[in-house]
Amino acid sequence: MSMRIGRRPEALGTGLTSQRVRDRLVERLRANGIHDERVLEAIRTMPRHLFVDEALATRAYEDTALPIGHGQTISQPWVVARMTEALLASNPKKVLEIGTGSGYQAAVLAALGLDVHTVERIGELLRVARKRFRQLGMTVRSKHDDGRAGWAENGPFDAILVTAAAPALVDELKAQLAPGGVLIAPVGQASAQSLLQVRSLPEGGFDEQVLAPVVFVPLLPGVVD
Ligand code: SAH
């Protein structure tokens, strides 16, 4: 996957990645139930075309998931918006994302001023994502690891987003939530999952809510280069 950040200024001006095209995406998200203006603004200003291969840049502002190599995808903007909206509800500062992928979701969180930690199991994807964070001047802490273990040394987290699907909630991630914190994760079988929002209650225990039907790539064990 190539990443030619040097071409960004021209790319911004051209029709299919222009501000007008991004504005249209935001209007579509709004029409589909995304109302948090902070989230809409972060998506309006984030250059999503820089998070996909140049050959796909012209499709970057469609509300659709796109391939990023290694059998993985950059999430659909609506899903990124919905997860981010759910996460902001807990008024978080420190957040953890499992499944860095292209880095787009992490970049949206960083643009909202959050202290972002992200874990990715595919080394090559993480290297490219880190390059993007650097080029965009964003501070995102990342590590190459199996994210099912979370990132205990840096926890607890006010919010944890899992951007790959597992058959069940991962207990270790629930354990790294601060009191009052939320875990947002797709749970279910390969073809269809429910996006769950799990809140760690200050008085102990958890409260669970289904946000939306979603389709994510699977949460897999171990790491690869
Ligand atoms: N948030 C990403 C979406 C990437 S798709 C984005 O905005 O682009 C899901 C990602 O989760 C893939 O990159 C996949 O490699 C990663 N993943 C799957 N299982 C994982 C695990 N156990 N630990 C860390 N990352 C994992």
Short mmCIF file of C-alpha atoms and ligand atoms in Angstrom, two decimals:
data_model
loop_
_atom_site.label_atom_id
_atom_site.label_comp_id
_atom_site.label_asym_id
_atom_site.label_seq_id
_atom_site.Cartn_x
_atom_site.Cartn_y
_atom_site.Cartn_z
CA MET A 1 0.00 0.00 0.00
CA SER A 2 1.50 3.35 -0.95
CA MET A 3 1.05 6.55 0.96
CA ARG A 4 2.09 9.71 -0.82
CA ILE A 5 1.37 12.37 1.69
CA GLY A 6 3.39 14.79 -0.43
CA ARG A 7 0.51 14.89 -2.87
CA ARG A 8 -2.05 15.93 -0.30
CA PRO A 9 -2.45 19.60 -1.23
CA GLU A 10 -3.34 18.81 -4.85
CA ALA A 11 -5.51 15.87 -3.82
CA LEU A 12 -7.54 18.15 -1.58
CA GLY A 13 -8.45 20.41 -4.44
CA THR A 14 -9.63 17.77 -6.86
CA GLY A 15 -13.31 17.01 -7.31
CA LEU A 16 -13.77 13.68 -5.61
CA THR A 17 -11.84 14.51 -2.43
CA SER A 18 -12.85 18.17 -2.19
CA GLN A 19 -14.42 19.83 0.84
CA ARG A 20 -17.77 19.81 -0.97
CA VAL A 21 -17.67 16.03 -1.25
CA ARG A 22 -16.83 15.74 2.45
CA ASP A 23 -19.67 18.09 3.35
CA ARG A 24 -22.01 15.83 1.42
CA LEU A 25 -20.84 12.83 3.44
CA VAL A 26 -21.54 14.72 6.66
CA GLU A 27 -25.05 15.63 5.46
CA ARG A 28 -25.66 11.97 4.71
CA LEU A 29 -24.50 10.97 8.21
CA ARG A 30 -26.77 13.60 9.71
CA ALA A 31 -29.71 12.27 7.69
CA ASN A 32 -28.87 8.80 9.01
CA GLY A 33 -29.16 9.79 12.66
CA ILE A 34 -25.73 11.14 13.64
CA HIS A 35 -26.41 14.32 15.61
CA ASP A 36 -23.30 15.05 17.68
CA GLU A 37 -21.82 18.16 16.05
CA ARG A 38 -18.33 17.42 17.44
CA VAL A 39 -18.33 14.07 15.65
CA LEU A 40 -19.69 15.53 12.41
CA GLU A 41 -17.04 18.27 12.48
CA ALA A 42 -14.22 15.77 13.10
CA ILE A 43 -15.39 13.71 10.11
CA ARG A 44 -15.86 16.83 7.98
CA THR A 45 -12.26 17.88 8.53
CA MET A 46 -10.51 14.47 8.51
CA PRO A 47 -8.96 13.67 5.10
CA ARG A 48 -10.24 10.06 4.84
CA HIS A 49 -8.72 9.73 1.37
CA LEU A 50 -5.27 9.73 2.99
CA PHE A 51 -6.20 6.57 4.93
CA VAL A 52 -6.80 4.43 1.83
CA ASP A 53 -4.67 3.52 -1.14
CA GLU A 54 -4.46 6.21 -3.80
CA ALA A 55 -6.42 4.03 -6.23
CA LEU A 56 -9.41 4.20 -3.86
CA ALA A 57 -9.09 7.88 -2.92
CA THR A 58 -11.98 8.90 -5.16
CA ARG A 59 -14.30 6.62 -3.15
CA ALA A 60 -13.07 7.78 0.26
CA TYR A 61 -16.11 10.00 0.96
CA GLU A 62 -18.70 7.40 0.12
CA ASP A 63 -20.38 6.03 3.22
CA THR A 64 -18.85 2.61 2.78
CA ALA A 65 -16.09 0.36 4.14
CA LEU A 66 -13.10 0.03 1.78
CA PRO A 67 -10.27 -2.52 1.56
CA ILE A 68 -6.93 -1.55 3.14
CA GLY A 69 -5.00 -4.73 2.32
CA HIS A 70 -4.29 -7.87 4.39
CA GLY A 71 -7.99 -8.76 4.09
CA GLN A 72 -8.91 -5.80 6.34
CA THR A 73 -11.12 -2.75 5.82
CA ILE A 74 -11.37 0.88 6.89
CA SER A 75 -14.74 1.11 8.67
CA GLN A 76 -17.78 2.74 7.08
CA PRO A 77 -17.96 6.44 8.11
CA TRP A 78 -21.43 5.94 9.64
CA VAL A 79 -20.05 3.21 11.91
CA VAL A 80 -17.08 5.37 12.91
CA ALA A 81 -19.49 8.23 13.66
CA ARG A 82 -21.90 6.04 15.65
CA MET A 83 -19.11 4.47 17.73
CA THR A 84 -17.51 7.85 18.37
CA GLU A 85 -20.85 9.36 19.38
CA ALA A 86 -21.48 6.49 21.82
CA LEU A 87 -17.99 6.89 23.24
CA LEU A 88 -18.33 10.65 23.80
CA ALA A 89 -21.42 10.06 25.91
CA SER A 90 -19.16 9.01 28.80
CA ASN A 91 -17.17 12.26 28.51
CA PRO A 92 -13.86 10.38 28.16
CA LYS A 93 -10.27 11.60 28.26
CA LYS A 94 -8.23 8.46 27.86
CA VAL A 95 -9.41 5.97 25.23
CA LEU A 96 -8.24 2.66 23.82
CA GLU A 97 -8.98 1.33 20.35
CA ILE A 98 -8.47 -2.31 19.42
CA GLY A 99 -7.79 -2.70 15.67
CA THR A 100 -5.90 0.34 14.35
CA GLY A 101 -6.26 -0.76 10.72
CA SER A 102 -5.87 2.33 8.53
CA GLY A 103 -5.68 4.60 11.58
CA TYR A 104 -8.80 6.54 10.55
CA GLN A 105 -10.92 5.87 13.64
CA ALA A 106 -7.95 6.66 15.91
CA ALA A 107 -7.32 9.90 14.00
CA VAL A 108 -10.97 10.94 14.41
CA LEU A 109 -10.67 10.35 18.17
CA ALA A 110 -7.41 12.30 18.33
CA ALA A 111 -9.03 15.18 16.42
CA LEU A 112 -11.61 15.33 19.22
CA GLY A 113 -8.80 16.03 21.67
CA LEU A 114 -8.79 12.59 23.29
CA ASP A 115 -5.72 10.80 24.63
CA VAL A 116 -5.75 7.93 22.13
CA HIS A 117 -4.16 4.51 22.53
CA THR A 118 -4.55 1.94 19.77
CA VAL A 119 -3.44 -1.68 19.30
CA GLU A 120 -3.07 -3.54 15.98
CA ARG A 121 -2.04 -7.17 15.37
CA ILE A 122 -0.81 -6.69 11.75
CA GLY A 123 2.59 -4.98 11.84
CA GLU A 124 2.49 -3.69 8.27
CA LEU A 125 -0.87 -1.95 8.75
CA LEU A 126 0.37 -0.36 11.98
CA ARG A 127 3.53 0.97 10.30
CA VAL A 128 1.47 2.69 7.60
CA ALA A 129 -1.03 4.06 10.15
CA ARG A 130 1.81 5.48 12.27
CA LYS A 131 3.19 7.25 9.22
CA ARG A 132 -0.21 8.86 8.68
CA PHE A 133 -0.46 10.02 12.31
CA ARG A 134 3.00 11.57 12.01
CA GLN A 135 2.24 13.30 8.70
CA LEU A 136 -1.01 14.72 10.08
CA GLY A 137 0.78 15.88 13.23
CA MET A 138 -1.40 13.73 15.50
CA THR A 139 -0.36 12.21 18.78
CA VAL A 140 -1.62 8.65 19.00
CA ARG A 141 0.03 6.01 21.18
CA SER A 142 0.10 2.67 19.43
CA LYS A 143 1.42 -0.84 19.88
CA HIS A 144 1.79 -3.98 17.82
CA ASP A 145 0.10 -6.68 19.84
CA ASP A 146 -2.94 -8.91 20.25
CA GLY A 147 -5.46 -6.36 21.40
CA ARG A 148 -7.60 -8.93 23.19
CA ALA A 149 -5.24 -8.34 26.13
CA GLY A 150 -5.96 -4.59 26.03
CA TRP A 151 -3.15 -2.31 27.23
CA ALA A 152 -3.13 -2.82 31.01
CA GLU A 153 -0.02 -0.68 31.72
CA ASN A 154 -1.81 2.38 30.36
CA GLY A 155 -5.27 1.61 31.75
CA PRO A 156 -7.81 2.02 33.07
CA PHE A 157 -9.53 3.70 30.11
CA ASP A 158 -12.59 5.94 30.10
CA ALA A 159 -13.66 4.31 26.85
CA ILE A 160 -12.59 1.31 24.78
CA LEU A 161 -13.58 0.79 21.13
CA VAL A 162 -13.17 -2.60 19.52
CA THR A 163 -13.21 -2.36 15.72
CA ALA A 164 -13.18 -6.10 14.97
CA ALA A 165 -15.87 -8.63 15.85
CA ALA A 166 -15.69 -11.42 18.42
CA PRO A 167 -18.29 -14.07 19.28
CA ALA A 168 -18.48 -12.62 22.81
CA LEU A 169 -17.31 -9.62 24.83
CA VAL A 170 -13.66 -9.86 25.89
CA ASP A 171 -13.52 -9.89 29.72
CA GLU A 172 -9.97 -8.51 29.84
CA LEU A 173 -11.15 -5.37 28.03
CA LYS A 174 -14.10 -4.91 30.38
CA ALA A 175 -11.61 -5.18 33.25
CA GLN A 176 -9.60 -2.23 31.88
CA LEU A 177 -12.56 0.17 31.98
CA ALA A 178 -12.50 2.97 34.54
CA PRO A 179 -15.64 3.21 36.72
CA GLY A 180 -18.34 4.79 34.57
CA GLY A 181 -16.35 3.96 31.44
CA VAL A 182 -17.83 2.45 28.27
CA LEU A 183 -16.77 -0.40 26.03
CA ILE A 184 -18.15 -0.32 22.49
CA ALA A 185 -17.71 -3.55 20.57
CA PRO A 186 -19.29 -5.56 17.75
CA VAL A 187 -20.31 -8.99 19.04
CA GLY A 188 -21.67 -11.93 17.07
CA GLN A 189 -21.02 -14.24 14.13
CA ALA A 190 -18.95 -13.46 11.02
CA SER A 191 -21.82 -12.37 8.75
CA ALA A 192 -23.71 -10.11 11.18
CA GLN A 193 -23.06 -8.63 14.60
CA SER A 194 -24.62 -6.29 17.11
CA LEU A 195 -22.73 -3.20 18.17
CA LEU A 196 -22.85 -3.34 21.98
CA GLN A 197 -22.29 -0.52 24.45
CA VAL A 198 -21.23 -1.81 27.85
CA ARG A 199 -21.01 0.61 30.75
CA SER A 200 -18.96 -0.10 33.85
CA LEU A 201 -21.25 1.07 36.66
CA PRO A 202 -19.62 3.18 39.38
CA GLU A 203 -21.33 1.00 41.99
CA GLY A 204 -19.95 -2.17 40.34
CA GLY A 205 -21.27 -4.42 37.58
CA PHE A 206 -22.04 -3.61 33.95
CA ASP A 207 -24.98 -2.34 31.98
CA GLU A 208 -25.39 -3.44 28.34
CA GLN A 209 -27.20 -1.90 25.40
CA VAL A 210 -27.45 -2.82 21.70
CA LEU A 211 -26.71 0.19 19.46
CA ALA A 212 -27.01 -1.13 15.90
CA PRO A 213 -26.58 -4.13 13.61
CA VAL A 214 -23.08 -4.02 12.07
CA VAL A 215 -20.59 -6.08 10.07
CA PHE A 216 -16.92 -6.04 11.07
CA VAL A 217 -13.91 -8.18 10.15
CA PRO A 218 -13.07 -10.76 12.85
CA LEU A 219 -11.01 -10.15 15.98
CA LEU A 220 -8.19 -12.66 15.51
CA PRO A 221 -5.63 -14.12 17.94
CA GLY A 222 -1.89 -13.47 17.90
CA VAL A 223 0.21 -11.04 15.88
CA VAL A 224 1.63 -11.04 12.34
CA ASP A 225 4.42 -8.95 10.84
N1 SAH B 1 -10.38 1.06 13.13
C1 SAH B 1 -9.93 0.65 11.82
C2 SAH B 1 -10.74 -0.53 11.30
C3 SAH B 1 -9.82 -1.63 10.89
S1 SAH B 1 -10.55 -3.19 10.55
C4 SAH B 1 -9.91 1.81 10.85
O1 SAH B 1 -10.38 2.91 11.22
O2 SAH B 1 -9.38 1.67 9.74
C5 SAH B 1 -10.13 -4.06 12.03
C6 SAH B 1 -8.68 -4.17 12.39
O3 SAH B 1 -8.59 -4.95 13.58
C7 SAH B 1 -7.79 -4.86 11.36
O4 SAH B 1 -6.72 -4.03 11.04
C8 SAH B 1 -7.31 -6.11 12.08
O5 SAH B 1 -5.99 -6.49 11.75
C9 SAH B 1 -7.39 -5.68 13.53
N2 SAH B 1 -7.46 -6.78 14.49
C10 SAH B 1 -8.14 -7.95 14.41
N3 SAH B 1 -7.93 -8.70 15.52
C11 SAH B 1 -7.11 -7.97 16.33
C12 SAH B 1 -6.53 -8.20 17.61
N4 SAH B 1 -6.74 -9.33 18.31
N5 SAH B 1 -5.74 -7.23 18.14
C13 SAH B 1 -5.50 -6.08 17.47
N6 SAH B 1 -6.02 -5.81 16.25
C14 SAH B 1 -6.82 -6.74 15.69
#
